[in-house]
Coordinates of C-alpha atoms in Angstrom, one line a residue:
M231 CA 142.4 111.5 105.3
T232 CA 144.4 108.3 105.4
D233 CA 144.8 105.7 102.7
S234 CA 142.1 103.6 104.3
T235 CA 139.5 106.3 104.1
N236 CA 140.4 107.8 100.6
S237 CA 137.7 105.9 98.9
L238 CA 135.0 106.4 101.5
E239 CA 132.1 108.8 101.3
A240 CA 131.5 108.9 105.1
W241 CA 132.7 107.0 108.1
L242 CA 133.0 106.8 111.9
E243 CA 136.4 106.7 113.4
S244 CA 137.7 106.1 117.0
A245 CA 140.4 108.0 118.8
E246 CA 142.6 105.0 118.1
G247 CA 142.1 105.2 114.4
E248 CA 139.6 102.3 113.9
V249 CA 137.3 103.1 111.1
W250 CA 133.7 102.0 110.3
P251 CA 132.5 102.9 106.7
L252 CA 128.9 104.2 106.4
E253 CA 128.1 102.9 103.0
T254 CA 124.4 102.4 103.9
G255 CA 124.5 103.1 107.7
C256 CA 125.2 101.2 110.9
S257 CA 123.8 100.2 114.3
I258 CA 125.6 100.8 117.6
G259 CA 125.1 99.0 120.8
R260 CA 126.3 96.5 123.3
S261 CA 124.8 93.4 121.4
S262 CA 127.1 91.5 119.2
S263 CA 124.4 91.9 116.4
N264 CA 125.4 95.6 116.0
D265 CA 127.8 96.9 113.4
I266 CA 129.7 98.8 116.2
V267 CA 129.8 96.7 119.3
L268 CA 130.6 98.6 122.5
G269 CA 131.4 96.5 125.7
D270 CA 130.2 99.2 128.1
E271 CA 127.5 98.6 130.8
R272 CA 126.3 102.1 130.1
V273 CA 125.5 101.2 126.5
S274 CA 122.1 99.7 125.6
R275 CA 121.9 96.5 123.6
K276 CA 120.4 98.5 120.6
H277 CA 121.5 101.9 121.5
A278 CA 121.5 104.0 118.3
I279 CA 121.9 104.0 114.5
V280 CA 123.3 106.2 111.9
H281 CA 120.9 106.3 109.0
R282 CA 122.0 107.3 105.6
Q283 CA 119.3 109.1 103.5
D284 CA 119.0 111.3 100.4
R285 CA 122.4 110.0 99.1
N286 CA 124.7 112.2 101.3
E287 CA 122.9 112.8 104.5
Y288 CA 123.7 110.9 107.7
W289 CA 121.4 111.2 110.7
L290 CA 122.1 109.8 114.3
V291 CA 118.9 108.2 115.7
D292 CA 118.8 107.3 119.4
L293 CA 116.7 104.1 120.0
G294 CA 115.4 105.0 123.4
S295 CA 118.7 104.1 125.2
G296 CA 118.8 104.6 129.0
N297 CA 121.9 106.8 129.0
G298 CA 121.4 108.6 125.8
S299 CA 123.4 109.6 122.7
F300 CA 125.4 112.8 122.3
V301 CA 126.4 115.0 119.5
N302 CA 129.1 117.5 120.4
G303 CA 128.2 117.2 124.0
L304 CA 124.4 117.8 123.5
R305 CA 122.0 114.8 124.1
V306 CA 120.1 113.8 121.0
A307 CA 116.2 113.8 121.3
L308 CA 115.0 113.8 117.7
P309 CA 117.0 112.3 114.9
T310 CA 119.9 114.6 114.2
R311 CA 121.8 115.2 111.0
L312 CA 125.5 114.9 111.3
K313 CA 128.3 117.0 109.7
D314 CA 131.8 116.4 109.1
G315 CA 133.9 116.5 112.4
D316 CA 131.0 116.0 114.8
G317 CA 131.7 114.0 117.8
V318 CA 129.2 111.1 118.6
A319 CA 129.4 110.0 122.3
I320 CA 127.8 106.8 123.4
G321 CA 128.7 105.5 126.9
A322 CA 132.4 106.1 127.4
T323 CA 133.2 106.0 123.7
T324 CA 133.4 109.0 121.4
L325 CA 133.4 108.5 117.6
K326 CA 134.2 111.2 115.1
F327 CA 131.9 111.4 112.1
R328 CA 133.8 112.1 109.0
Q329 CA 132.4 112.9 105.5
S330 CA 134.4 113.6 102.3
K331 CA 133.8 117.0 100.9
T332 CA 132.7 115.5 97.6
S333 CA 130.0 113.5 99.3
A334 CA 128.9 116.3 101.4
H335 CA 128.6 119.1 99.0
S336 CA 127.8 117.5 95.6
M337 CA 125.3 115.0 94.2
P338 CA 126.6 111.7 92.7
I339 CA 127.2 112.2 88.9
A340 CA 127.8 109.6 86.2
S341 CA 131.5 108.4 86.1
S342 CA 131.3 108.6 82.3
P343 CA 128.8 109.3 79.5
L344 CA 128.1 105.6 79.3
T345 CA 126.9 105.3 83.0
V346 CA 123.1 105.1 83.3
I347 CA 121.4 105.7 86.6
E348 CA 118.4 103.5 86.6
V349 CA 115.1 105.0 87.7
K350 CA 112.1 102.8 87.8
S351 CA 108.4 103.2 88.5
T352 CA 106.7 100.9 91.1
T353 CA 103.6 100.7 93.1
C354 CA 104.0 100.5 96.9
W355 CA 102.7 101.3 100.3
M356 CA 103.8 104.7 101.9
L357 CA 103.3 105.6 105.4
V358 CA 104.3 108.8 107.2
A359 CA 104.1 109.3 111.1
D360 CA 104.7 112.6 112.7
L361 CA 104.9 113.7 116.3
V362 CA 102.2 116.3 117.2
G363 CA 103.3 119.5 119.1
S364 CA 106.8 118.1 119.6
T365 CA 108.3 121.5 120.5
E366 CA 105.7 122.3 123.1
L367 CA 105.9 118.7 124.5
A368 CA 109.7 119.1 124.8
L369 CA 109.4 122.3 126.9
K370 CA 107.2 120.3 129.4
H371 CA 109.9 117.6 130.0
A372 CA 113.4 117.5 131.4
P373 CA 115.9 117.2 128.3
E374 CA 117.0 113.8 129.4
R375 CA 113.5 112.4 129.9
W376 CA 112.3 113.9 126.5
A377 CA 115.3 112.4 124.7
S378 CA 114.7 109.0 126.2
T379 CA 110.9 109.1 125.4
V380 CA 111.4 110.2 121.9
G381 CA 114.2 107.7 121.3
G382 CA 112.0 104.9 122.6
W383 CA 109.2 106.0 120.4
T384 CA 111.5 106.1 117.2
G385 CA 112.9 102.7 118.1
D386 CA 109.5 101.1 118.8
C387 CA 108.1 102.4 115.4
R388 CA 111.2 101.2 113.6
R389 CA 110.8 97.7 115.0
I390 CA 107.0 97.6 114.1
V391 CA 107.9 98.6 110.5
E392 CA 110.7 96.2 109.9
T393 CA 109.2 93.2 111.5
N394 CA 106.2 93.7 109.2
D395 CA 108.4 93.6 106.1
G396 CA 108.7 97.4 105.7
A397 CA 111.6 99.9 105.8
I398 CA 112.3 103.3 107.2
N399 CA 113.2 105.2 104.1
K400 CA 113.6 108.7 105.7
Y401 CA 113.7 110.3 109.1
L402 CA 112.1 113.7 109.2
G403 CA 113.3 115.2 112.4
D404 CA 110.1 114.5 114.5
G405 CA 108.7 111.7 112.3
F406 CA 109.6 109.2 109.5
L407 CA 108.5 107.9 106.1
A408 CA 108.2 104.1 105.9
I409 CA 107.6 102.1 102.7
W410 CA 106.8 98.6 101.6
P411 CA 108.9 98.6 98.4
R412 CA 108.0 95.4 96.7
E413 CA 105.3 95.8 94.0
E414 CA 103.8 92.5 94.9
Q415 CA 103.7 93.4 98.6
Q416 CA 100.7 91.9 100.3
T417 CA 98.3 94.0 102.4
T418 CA 98.5 91.8 105.6
P419 CA 101.9 92.9 106.8
V420 CA 101.1 96.5 106.1
A421 CA 97.8 96.2 108.0
S422 CA 99.7 94.5 110.9
A423 CA 102.1 97.4 111.1
V424 CA 99.3 99.9 111.0
K425 CA 97.4 98.1 113.8
A426 CA 100.6 98.1 116.0
L427 CA 101.1 101.7 115.4
L428 CA 97.5 102.6 116.3
E429 CA 97.9 100.6 119.6
M430 CA 100.9 102.8 120.3
Q431 CA 98.8 105.9 119.6
A432 CA 96.1 104.5 122.1
S433 CA 98.6 103.7 124.8
N434 CA 101.6 106.0 124.3
H435 CA 101.6 109.5 125.9
L436 CA 103.5 110.9 122.9
P437 CA 100.7 111.8 120.4
F438 CA 101.4 111.3 116.7
R439 CA 99.6 111.2 113.4
I440 CA 99.6 108.6 110.7
A441 CA 98.9 109.0 107.0
I442 CA 98.9 106.1 104.7
H443 CA 98.7 105.9 100.8
Y444 CA 99.2 103.2 98.2
G445 CA 100.4 104.4 94.9
D446 CA 103.1 104.8 92.1
V447 CA 106.5 106.2 93.0
M448 CA 109.9 106.6 91.1
M449 CA 112.8 104.7 92.7
G450 CA 116.3 105.2 91.8
G451 CA 119.2 107.7 91.5
G452 CA 120.7 106.8 95.0
Q453 CA 120.5 104.5 98.0
S454 CA 119.1 105.1 101.4
M455 CA 119.6 102.4 104.1
G456 CA 119.4 99.8 101.2
E457 CA 116.2 101.4 99.7
D458 CA 116.2 103.7 96.5
S459 CA 115.5 107.3 96.8
L460 CA 111.8 108.0 96.2
S461 CA 110.0 110.8 94.3
G462 CA 106.8 111.3 92.4
I463 CA 103.4 113.0 92.7
E464 CA 102.0 110.2 94.9
L465 CA 104.6 110.7 97.5
V466 CA 103.8 114.5 97.5
L467 CA 100.2 113.6 98.1
L468 CA 101.1 111.5 101.1
F469 CA 103.0 114.4 102.8
R470 CA 100.0 116.7 102.1
M471 CA 97.7 114.1 103.6
E472 CA 99.5 114.4 106.9
K473 CA 98.8 118.2 107.0
I474 CA 95.2 117.5 106.1
A475 CA 95.1 115.0 108.9
G476 CA 96.1 117.7 111.2
A477 CA 93.5 120.2 109.8
M478 CA 90.8 117.5 110.3
N479 CA 92.1 116.7 113.8
R480 CA 92.4 113.0 112.9
A481 CA 95.3 110.8 114.2
F482 CA 94.9 108.5 111.3
L483 CA 94.1 109.1 107.6
A484 CA 94.1 106.8 104.6
S485 CA 93.7 107.7 101.0
E486 CA 91.0 106.1 99.0
Q487 CA 93.5 103.8 97.3
A488 CA 94.9 102.6 100.7
A489 CA 91.5 102.3 102.3
S490 CA 90.0 100.1 99.7
R491 CA 92.9 97.5 100.5
L492 CA 92.8 98.0 104.2
Q493 CA 89.0 97.7 104.7
D494 CA 89.0 94.0 105.5
H495 CA 91.7 94.6 108.1
L496 CA 90.6 97.9 109.8
D497 CA 87.3 99.4 110.8
L498 CA 87.4 102.5 108.4
Q499 CA 84.8 105.1 107.5
F500 CA 84.5 107.8 105.0
A501 CA 86.1 111.0 106.5
G502 CA 85.1 113.4 103.8
E503 CA 86.5 115.0 100.6
R504 CA 89.2 117.6 100.8
P505 CA 91.1 119.7 98.1
V506 CA 94.8 119.0 97.8
T507 CA 97.0 121.7 96.6
G508 CA 98.2 120.8 93.0
F509 CA 95.9 117.8 92.6
G510 CA 92.8 119.2 90.9
E511 CA 89.5 117.6 92.0
P512 CA 89.1 116.9 95.8
R513 CA 90.3 113.6 97.2
R514 CA 88.4 111.1 99.3
F515 CA 89.8 110.2 102.6
F516 CA 89.1 107.7 105.2
G517 CA 89.6 107.4 108.9
L518 CA 88.9 105.0 111.9
R519 CA 85.4 104.5 112.9
A520 CA 84.6 106.3 116.1
R521 CA 83.7 103.9 119.0

């Protein structure tokens, strides 16, 4: 570890010794708007990102690049967690991912008894999207085709969320968690994002499920791509909703709290009551009206 990296938790470094800190994450590509700009015709304009989540996890996410992103020689299809020493190859460039042992193996702690980690409760929109049958689908495609397809899906979903005032809080291997973190968040951009994702469902040959909920979460105790870490029982409900959607064979499922706010924007209908483990009384869920 050099003097320039002593204070860093994680970083990417080139063979020539250039260092890019990963305090929140970084984008990689040919466009000058990226954090790491690679002047290589084999590199896409928006090629990949390294996403920081859960305080000390770093994930490489390919954004549907034509020539792919590689970790230790293997092409990335789904978002892939990086470990210290991994080689990240994009075009002709190989960058080494480095992470301090303190960052990799321990949770952040207060620097003194006087340090207070702020945790706050807020109400926000939460959306989880998950590819259906990704393992079986991967076996039906050539690895390069599968990696490009999944990367394109991931990148398109990310653009939809971010252009509608949301943020990807967490990648989940074959899916993601998106939030609209401001308590005063209006329903319109959320509904616009949902409509765009539903259009993808209808036109995209990659099947995926969507579950959406509106409720209270706890934010704080760490940073993830600029957003606070999330926790709370309402977040647990959202992830259990995604499983319930699968059991109900529904591509879209909204909680009663979310549906009451989306009803002026989407054609929803009551989908039934279902018990949710750990939540006592059955919950009411809503789906899209059949056409």
